[in-house]
Short mmCIF file of C-alpha atoms in Angstrom, two decimals:
data_model
loop_
_atom_site.label_atom_id
_atom_site.label_comp_id
_atom_site.label_asym_id
_atom_site.label_seq_id
_atom_site.Cartn_x
_atom_site.Cartn_y
_atom_site.Cartn_z
CA UNK A 2 7.34 -1.22 -4.60
CA UNK A 3 5.27 -2.89 -1.90
CA UNK A 4 4.55 -6.44 -3.02
CA UNK A 5 1.68 -7.98 -1.03
CA UNK A 6 0.91 -11.10 -3.05
CA UNK A 7 3.11 -13.65 -1.29
CA UNK A 8 0.32 -16.24 -1.26
CA UNK A 9 0.53 -16.27 -5.07
CA UNK A 10 4.31 -16.47 -5.29
CA UNK A 11 7.39 -15.20 -3.52
CA UNK A 12 10.76 -13.83 -4.63
CA UNK A 13 13.43 -16.48 -4.09
CA UNK A 14 16.08 -15.92 -1.46
CA UNK A 15 19.34 -14.67 -2.97
CA UNK A 16 21.16 -17.66 -1.50
CA UNK A 17 18.63 -20.01 -3.10
CA UNK A 18 19.17 -18.50 -6.55
CA UNK A 19 22.96 -18.52 -6.09
CA UNK A 20 22.96 -22.16 -4.98
CA UNK A 21 20.84 -23.19 -7.96
CA UNK A 22 23.20 -21.46 -10.39
CA UNK A 23 26.15 -23.22 -8.76
CA UNK A 24 24.44 -26.60 -9.02
CA UNK A 25 23.53 -26.02 -12.68
CA UNK A 26 27.12 -25.16 -13.51
CA UNK A 27 29.00 -27.69 -11.39
CA UNK A 28 26.61 -30.61 -10.81
CA UNK A 29 24.73 -31.02 -14.09
CA UNK A 30 24.83 -34.82 -14.09
CA UNK A 31 21.80 -37.10 -14.33
CA UNK A 32 21.20 -38.59 -10.86
CA UNK A 33 20.45 -41.94 -12.48
CA UNK A 34 23.86 -42.16 -14.16
CA UNK A 35 26.37 -44.55 -12.60
CA UNK A 36 29.50 -42.47 -13.18
CA UNK A 37 30.92 -39.94 -10.75
CA UNK A 38 29.12 -36.92 -12.26
CA UNK A 39 25.79 -38.70 -11.88
CA UNK A 40 26.58 -39.94 -8.39
CA UNK A 41 27.41 -36.39 -7.27
CA UNK A 42 24.04 -35.19 -8.53
CA UNK A 43 22.28 -38.11 -6.81
CA UNK A 44 24.02 -37.23 -3.55
CA UNK A 45 22.66 -33.67 -3.76
CA UNK A 46 19.14 -35.01 -4.26
CA UNK A 47 19.58 -37.34 -1.29
CA UNK A 48 20.88 -34.50 0.90
CA UNK A 49 17.91 -32.31 -0.08
CA UNK A 50 15.53 -35.11 0.85
CA UNK A 51 17.22 -35.44 4.24
CA UNK A 52 17.07 -31.69 4.92
CA UNK A 53 13.33 -31.49 4.20
CA UNK A 54 12.58 -34.65 6.16
CA UNK A 55 14.45 -33.30 9.19
CA UNK A 56 12.38 -30.10 9.09
CA UNK A 57 9.13 -32.09 9.05
CA UNK A 58 10.48 -34.69 11.51
CA UNK A 59 9.81 -37.55 9.11
CA UNK A 60 11.98 -40.11 7.27
CA UNK A 61 13.91 -39.05 4.15
CA UNK A 62 12.42 -41.92 2.17
CA UNK A 63 8.96 -40.47 2.85
CA UNK A 64 9.69 -37.35 0.74
CA UNK A 65 8.81 -37.48 -2.96
CA UNK A 66 9.85 -34.64 -5.25
CA UNK A 67 7.30 -33.17 -7.68
CA UNK A 68 6.85 -30.13 -9.93
CA UNK A 69 4.88 -28.23 -7.27
CA UNK A 70 1.70 -28.10 -5.22
CA UNK A 71 -0.69 -28.98 -8.03
CA UNK A 72 1.16 -32.16 -8.92
CA UNK A 73 1.65 -33.08 -5.27
CA UNK A 74 -2.09 -32.75 -4.65
CA UNK A 75 -2.97 -34.74 -7.77
CA UNK A 76 -0.39 -37.40 -6.95
CA UNK A 77 -1.79 -37.82 -3.44
CA UNK A 78 -5.50 -37.77 -4.30
CA UNK A 79 -5.56 -39.67 -7.58
CA UNK A 80 -2.81 -42.00 -6.43
CA UNK A 81 -4.59 -42.95 -3.21
CA UNK A 82 -8.06 -43.19 -4.74
CA UNK A 83 -6.96 -45.55 -7.50
CA UNK A 84 -4.53 -47.59 -5.42
CA UNK A 85 -7.02 -48.29 -2.63
CA UNK A 86 -10.27 -48.47 -4.55
CA UNK A 87 -10.69 -52.02 -3.32
CA UNK A 88 -11.35 -50.55 0.17
CA UNK A 89 -14.39 -48.59 -0.98
CA UNK A 90 -15.57 -45.93 -3.38
CA UNK A 91 -15.95 -42.90 -1.10
CA UNK A 92 -13.80 -39.77 -0.84
CA UNK A 93 -14.16 -36.71 1.41
CA UNK A 94 -12.94 -33.15 0.93
CA UNK A 95 -14.23 -29.62 1.60
CA UNK A 96 -16.03 -27.05 -0.52
CA UNK A 97 -13.21 -24.48 -0.16
CA UNK A 98 -10.19 -26.44 -1.36
CA UNK A 99 -7.68 -25.06 -3.85
CA UNK A 100 -8.61 -25.75 -7.48
CA UNK A 101 -5.89 -28.40 -7.78
CA UNK A 102 -7.72 -30.39 -5.11
CA UNK A 103 -11.33 -29.44 -5.85
CA UNK A 104 -11.11 -30.12 -9.60
CA UNK A 105 -9.27 -33.39 -9.00
CA UNK A 106 -12.17 -34.64 -6.91
CA UNK A 107 -14.62 -33.45 -9.58
CA UNK A 108 -12.72 -35.56 -12.11
CA UNK A 109 -12.76 -38.59 -9.81
CA UNK A 110 -16.53 -38.17 -9.50
CA UNK A 111 -16.76 -38.44 -13.28
CA UNK A 112 -14.79 -41.68 -13.02
CA UNK A 113 -17.40 -43.12 -10.65
CA UNK A 114 -16.10 -42.26 -7.19
CA UNK A 115 -18.57 -40.89 -4.65
CA UNK A 116 -17.33 -37.62 -3.13
CA UNK A 117 -18.61 -35.79 -0.05
CA UNK A 118 -17.83 -32.06 -0.01
CA UNK A 119 -17.86 -30.87 3.59
CA UNK A 120 -19.42 -27.44 4.26
CA UNK A 121 -17.73 -24.64 6.19
CA UNK A 122 -19.04 -22.05 8.63
CA UNK A 123 -19.15 -18.29 8.06
CA UNK A 124 -15.47 -17.99 9.04
CA UNK A 125 -14.35 -20.62 6.51
CA UNK A 126 -13.75 -23.44 9.01
CA UNK A 127 -14.72 -26.99 8.10
CA UNK A 128 -17.55 -28.44 10.18
CA UNK A 129 -16.12 -31.34 12.18
CA UNK A 130 -19.52 -32.85 13.01
CA UNK A 131 -20.22 -33.15 9.29
CA UNK A 132 -16.86 -34.91 8.89
CA UNK A 133 -17.69 -37.41 11.64
CA UNK A 134 -20.98 -38.22 9.95
CA UNK A 135 -19.45 -38.46 6.47
CA UNK A 136 -16.58 -40.88 7.15
CA UNK A 137 -17.40 -44.58 6.99
CA UNK A 138 -15.70 -47.91 6.36
CA UNK A 139 -16.07 -47.17 2.64
CA UNK A 140 -14.04 -43.93 2.84
CA UNK A 141 -10.65 -44.22 1.12
CA UNK A 142 -9.37 -40.69 1.63
CA UNK A 143 -10.07 -37.41 3.46
CA UNK A 144 -8.37 -34.31 2.03
CA UNK A 145 -8.44 -31.00 3.95
CA UNK A 146 -6.12 -28.03 3.42
CA UNK A 147 -4.13 -26.71 6.38
CA UNK A 148 -4.67 -23.03 5.49
CA UNK A 149 -7.14 -21.75 2.94
CA UNK A 150 -5.07 -20.03 0.27
CA UNK A 151 -7.67 -17.35 -0.41
CA UNK A 152 -9.04 -16.49 3.03
CA UNK A 153 -6.19 -17.55 5.29
CA UNK A 154 -8.51 -19.57 7.55
CA UNK A 155 -6.59 -22.22 9.51
CA UNK A 156 -8.29 -25.62 9.46
CA UNK A 157 -8.39 -27.92 12.54
CA UNK A 158 -5.92 -30.47 11.17
CA UNK A 159 -4.98 -31.93 14.55
CA UNK A 160 -8.66 -32.50 15.43
CA UNK A 161 -9.34 -34.10 12.05
CA UNK A 162 -6.39 -36.43 12.55
CA UNK A 163 -7.79 -37.42 15.94
CA UNK A 164 -11.21 -38.17 14.41
CA UNK A 165 -9.63 -40.35 11.72
CA UNK A 166 -7.76 -42.46 14.27
CA UNK A 167 -10.93 -44.49 14.63
CA UNK A 168 -10.87 -45.12 10.84
CA UNK A 169 -7.41 -46.66 10.34
CA UNK A 170 -8.04 -47.59 6.71
CA UNK A 171 -9.00 -44.02 5.74
CA UNK A 172 -6.03 -41.99 4.50
CA UNK A 173 -5.59 -38.33 5.45
CA UNK A 174 -4.17 -35.85 2.92
CA UNK A 175 -3.30 -32.26 3.78
CA UNK A 176 -2.63 -29.53 1.22
CA UNK A 177 -0.05 -27.63 3.28
CA UNK A 178 1.14 -25.26 0.54
CA UNK A 179 0.25 -22.17 2.62
CA UNK A 180 1.39 -23.71 5.91
CA UNK A 181 4.80 -25.37 5.51
CA UNK A 182 7.45 -23.20 7.11
CA UNK A 183 4.81 -20.83 8.48
CA UNK A 184 2.63 -22.76 10.92
CA UNK A 185 3.39 -25.74 13.18
CA UNK A 186 2.83 -29.04 11.37
CA UNK A 187 3.48 -32.52 12.71
CA UNK A 188 2.55 -35.28 10.24
CA UNK A 189 3.13 -38.03 12.82
CA UNK A 190 1.19 -36.38 15.65
CA UNK A 191 -1.67 -35.34 13.39
CA UNK A 192 -1.93 -38.73 11.67
CA UNK A 193 -1.26 -37.17 8.27
CA UNK A 194 -0.56 -39.78 5.61
CA UNK A 195 0.06 -37.42 2.69
CA UNK A 196 1.16 -33.77 2.76
CA UNK A 197 1.74 -31.41 -0.19
CA UNK A 198 4.16 -28.50 -0.45
CA UNK A 199 5.27 -26.05 -3.16
CA UNK A 200 8.67 -24.35 -3.01
CA UNK A 201 7.75 -21.01 -4.58
CA UNK A 202 5.35 -20.20 -1.73
CA UNK A 203 8.26 -20.01 0.72
CA UNK A 204 10.87 -18.14 -1.32
CA UNK A 205 12.11 -21.15 -3.22
CA UNK A 206 12.07 -21.74 -6.99
CA UNK A 207 8.98 -22.29 -9.11
CA UNK A 208 8.32 -25.64 -10.71
CA UNK A 209 9.28 -27.83 -7.77
CA UNK A 210 7.56 -29.19 -4.68
CA UNK A 211 7.30 -32.33 -2.62
CA UNK A 212 4.81 -34.83 -1.29
CA UNK A 213 5.26 -36.43 2.11
CA UNK A 214 4.02 -40.00 1.73
CA UNK A 215 3.92 -42.02 4.94
CA UNK A 216 6.12 -45.10 4.87
CA UNK A 217 4.16 -48.20 3.90
CA UNK A 218 1.71 -46.40 1.61
CA UNK A 219 1.54 -47.22 -2.07
CA UNK A 220 0.17 -44.74 -4.59
CA UNK A 221 -0.86 -45.36 -8.17
CA UNK A 222 1.59 -43.23 -10.20
CA UNK A 223 0.51 -40.44 -12.55
CA UNK A 224 3.68 -40.62 -14.65
CA UNK A 225 5.27 -43.83 -15.91
CA UNK A 226 8.81 -44.36 -17.14
CA UNK A 227 12.19 -44.96 -15.55
CA UNK A 228 10.87 -45.38 -12.02
CA UNK A 229 12.44 -42.37 -10.30
CA UNK A 230 11.11 -41.25 -6.89
CA UNK A 231 10.54 -44.87 -5.85
CA UNK A 232 8.44 -45.47 -8.95
CA UNK A 233 5.95 -42.76 -8.05
CA UNK A 234 7.21 -40.06 -10.42
CA UNK A 235 9.32 -41.11 -13.38
CA UNK A 236 11.56 -38.58 -15.10
CA UNK A 237 14.99 -37.06 -14.55
CA UNK A 238 15.04 -35.10 -11.31
CA UNK A 239 15.36 -31.30 -11.45
CA UNK A 240 18.47 -31.24 -9.27
CA UNK A 241 19.04 -27.45 -9.07
CA UNK A 242 15.40 -26.79 -8.17
CA UNK A 243 15.31 -29.61 -5.61
CA UNK A 244 18.46 -28.30 -3.92
CA UNK A 245 17.08 -24.75 -4.01
CA UNK A 246 13.82 -25.92 -2.45
CA UNK A 247 15.62 -27.72 0.37
CA UNK A 248 17.55 -24.54 1.17
CA UNK A 249 14.36 -22.46 1.15
CA UNK A 250 12.57 -24.95 3.41
CA UNK A 251 15.49 -24.99 5.85
CA UNK A 252 15.59 -21.18 6.02
CA UNK A 253 11.81 -21.01 6.49
CA UNK A 254 11.92 -23.46 9.40
CA UNK A 255 14.82 -21.63 11.01
CA UNK A 256 12.87 -18.35 10.80
CA UNK A 257 9.44 -19.76 11.61
CA UNK A 258 9.11 -18.19 15.07
CA UNK A 259 10.32 -14.82 13.80
CA UNK A 260 7.95 -15.14 10.83
CA UNK A 261 4.96 -15.85 13.07
CA UNK A 262 5.65 -12.94 15.40
CA UNK A 263 6.39 -10.40 12.67
CA UNK A 264 3.50 -11.32 10.36
CA UNK A 265 1.10 -11.28 13.33
CA UNK A 266 2.07 -7.65 13.97
CA UNK A 267 1.64 -6.86 10.28
CA UNK A 268 -1.75 -8.53 10.22
CA UNK A 269 -2.88 -6.50 13.20
CA UNK A 270 -1.94 -3.26 11.40
CA UNK A 271 -3.59 -4.29 8.13
CA UNK A 272 -6.78 -5.30 9.93
CA UNK A 273 -6.83 -2.02 11.86
CA UNK A 274 -6.43 -0.04 8.64
CA UNK A 275 -9.19 -1.94 6.82
CA UNK A 276 -11.61 -1.59 9.73
CA UNK A 277 -11.05 2.18 9.68
CA UNK A 278 -12.56 2.36 6.18
CA UNK A 279 -16.39 1.98 6.41
CA UNK A 280 -16.77 0.82 2.80
CA UNK A 281 -14.60 -2.28 3.37
CA UNK A 282 -15.58 -5.55 5.04
CA UNK A 283 -13.12 -7.99 6.57
CA UNK A 284 -13.67 -11.66 5.74
CA UNK A 285 -12.88 -14.67 7.91
CA UNK A 286 -12.80 -15.12 11.65
CA UNK A 287 -12.66 -12.22 14.10
CA UNK A 288 -10.28 -14.29 16.22
CA UNK A 289 -6.68 -13.79 15.09
CA UNK A 290 -5.64 -17.26 16.27
CA UNK A 291 -8.01 -18.80 13.70
CA UNK A 292 -6.36 -16.97 10.83
CA UNK A 293 -2.95 -17.45 9.23
CA UNK A 294 -0.84 -14.44 10.18
CA UNK A 295 0.41 -13.87 6.63
CA UNK A 296 -2.96 -13.45 4.85
CA UNK A 297 -5.70 -10.80 5.21
CA UNK A 298 -8.84 -10.83 3.09
CA UNK A 299 -11.50 -8.14 2.68
CA UNK A 300 -14.27 -7.12 0.28
CA UNK A 301 -15.20 -3.77 -1.25
CA UNK A 302 -18.91 -4.34 -2.04
CA UNK A 303 -20.07 -2.30 -4.99
CA UNK A 304 -16.65 -1.98 -6.58
CA UNK A 305 -15.05 -4.53 -8.90
CA UNK A 306 -12.01 -6.00 -7.22
CA UNK A 307 -9.81 -5.65 -10.28
CA UNK A 308 -10.47 -1.89 -10.28
CA UNK A 309 -9.11 -1.66 -6.73
CA UNK A 310 -6.13 -3.87 -7.66
CA UNK A 311 -5.17 -1.59 -10.55
CA UNK A 312 -5.78 1.57 -8.52
CA UNK A 313 -3.35 0.32 -5.86
CA UNK A 314 -0.93 -0.61 -8.63
CA UNK A 315 -0.76 3.08 -9.49
CA UNK A 316 0.77 3.51 -6.02
CA UNK A 317 3.24 0.68 -6.80
CA UNK A 318 1.43 -1.64 -4.41
CA UNK A 319 0.47 -5.15 -5.50
CA UNK A 320 -2.36 -7.29 -4.09
CA UNK A 321 -4.58 -9.97 -5.63
CA UNK A 322 -8.26 -10.69 -6.04
CA UNK A 323 -8.17 -14.37 -5.06
CA UNK A 324 -6.08 -17.49 -5.67
CA UNK A 325 -3.67 -16.76 -8.52
CA UNK A 326 -4.84 -20.00 -10.17
CA UNK A 327 -8.40 -18.63 -10.38
CA UNK A 328 -7.95 -14.85 -10.61
CA UNK A 329 -8.50 -14.83 -14.37
CA UNK A 330 -12.05 -16.16 -13.97
CA UNK A 331 -14.62 -13.34 -13.93
CA UNK A 332 -16.82 -15.08 -11.37
CA UNK A 333 -17.63 -14.63 -7.67
CA UNK A 334 -15.27 -16.51 -5.37
CA UNK A 335 -16.36 -20.09 -4.74
CA UNK A 336 -14.76 -19.91 -1.29
CA UNK A 337 -16.69 -16.79 -0.25
CA UNK A 338 -19.92 -18.22 -1.64
CA UNK A 339 -19.49 -21.36 0.42
CA UNK A 340 -18.99 -19.20 3.52
CA UNK A 341 -22.48 -17.80 2.92
CA UNK A 342 -21.54 -14.45 1.39
CA UNK A 343 -23.72 -12.95 -1.36
CA UNK A 344 -22.56 -12.33 -4.94
CA UNK A 345 -21.65 -8.72 -4.24
CA UNK A 346 -19.26 -9.60 -1.43
CA UNK A 347 -18.01 -12.79 -3.07
CA UNK A 348 -17.15 -11.07 -6.34
CA UNK A 349 -15.24 -8.16 -4.82
CA UNK A 350 -12.66 -9.73 -2.52
CA UNK A 351 -9.07 -8.60 -2.13
CA UNK A 352 -6.25 -10.70 -0.64
CA UNK A 353 -3.20 -9.19 1.04
CA UNK A 354 -0.34 -11.60 1.72
CA UNK A 355 3.16 -10.86 2.99
CA UNK A 356 6.25 -12.16 4.76
CA UNK A 357 9.27 -11.12 6.79
CA UNK A 358 10.31 -8.84 3.95
CA UNK A 359 7.55 -6.32 4.65
CA UNK A 360 7.88 -3.78 7.47
CA UNK A 361 5.34 -2.08 9.69
CA UNK A 362 6.14 1.09 7.74
CA UNK A 363 5.11 -0.75 4.55
CA UNK A 364 1.82 -1.72 6.22
CA UNK A 365 1.29 1.89 7.29
CA UNK A 366 1.94 3.17 3.76
CA UNK A 367 -0.41 0.60 2.31
CA UNK A 368 -3.25 1.49 4.69
CA UNK A 369 -2.83 5.17 3.85
CA UNK A 370 -2.87 4.43 0.12
CA UNK A 371 -5.87 2.12 0.49
CA UNK A 372 -7.88 4.82 2.23
CA UNK A 373 -7.00 7.32 -0.50
CA UNK A 374 -7.90 4.89 -3.27
CA UNK A 375 -11.28 4.05 -1.70
CA UNK A 376 -12.08 7.76 -1.43
CA UNK A 377 -11.09 8.18 -5.06
CA UNK A 378 -13.34 5.30 -6.18
CA UNK A 379 -16.42 6.20 -4.14
CA UNK A 380 -17.96 8.50 -6.80
CA UNK A 381 -17.66 5.74 -9.40
CA UNK A 382 -19.23 3.27 -6.99
CA UNK A 383 -22.19 5.61 -6.33
CA UNK A 384 -22.67 6.16 -10.06
CA UNK A 385 -22.67 2.42 -10.63
CA UNK A 386 -25.35 1.95 -7.95
CA UNK A 387 -27.54 4.61 -9.58
CA UNK A 388 -27.32 2.83 -12.93
CA UNK A 389 -28.64 -0.29 -11.24
#
């Protein structure tokens, strides 16, 4: 099997799974309990917080544990908007955000907030001049993802942080689900106030994530109850998952340079193979430094993307059509549309995503299979065009 859908989810490290099993068996206590069993569990949660904070070079008390990227994004956006509504009624995001961000802003619009959706260029990069014009003294929050989960386009987070320095009351949220442990991130340098992460995108467990929340910020909570996570997220902590996530984050940061170098080589081979097939069209920037090294996106105009996905599956190779959260929708990609692509190209995109686990030989095998599959599907594509 060649699994190339790492942007959707990743297999957990063996050591992560083993550690979680050990914690479930030996440290099952409730971290809020006062007795020794509870204190031991609380110490594990505290250690996990310290490990993650050290990787991000922030304070342990600035890390809040959540159920994953979707909750982290909702906690940051809804929490900031409602907590600081007295500052204004304006929010800013982009047209290509993940559904957990985009739909949250749509809901806040229905509640009466005014939202500006920044456009992107043909490569998927947010337009900074539009951002400068959009932000005002009424702007509570700007939310921009670090890496687009569908296209792999890297966004200019450092430049956005620099722009927002002149708006000290405007908070900056970054959905870093596809960036943590893969690309350099510095919340302090980049003036990031809120940063979201999901463990299962970097070979940790599903159902757990974290939100970096800069010290001094207050967020309106989504969940009320016993006041865990400094009152921001009530409920008994998922100790095994939190410990597993901390281990996965630590491993990812230790391997980050190796990851960047290896996935860049893989990307180069995938891009070369796709360009060799005339029927396929690469999406995103032509400049490799603008694109995340672990994601490649292309379109097969004239052929339904799910047909290509299932044809590759016959070769035991697994790719996706778009964000896993949206792949069930039989609609053209919102992201590709916003980049200016027509329905044909936007509806027939394929995403390849990978990690250190894949070899150059895997990439070679995939490119060979892809070429064979395209040749196999060409007659069906021509017949479909004739019917039109």
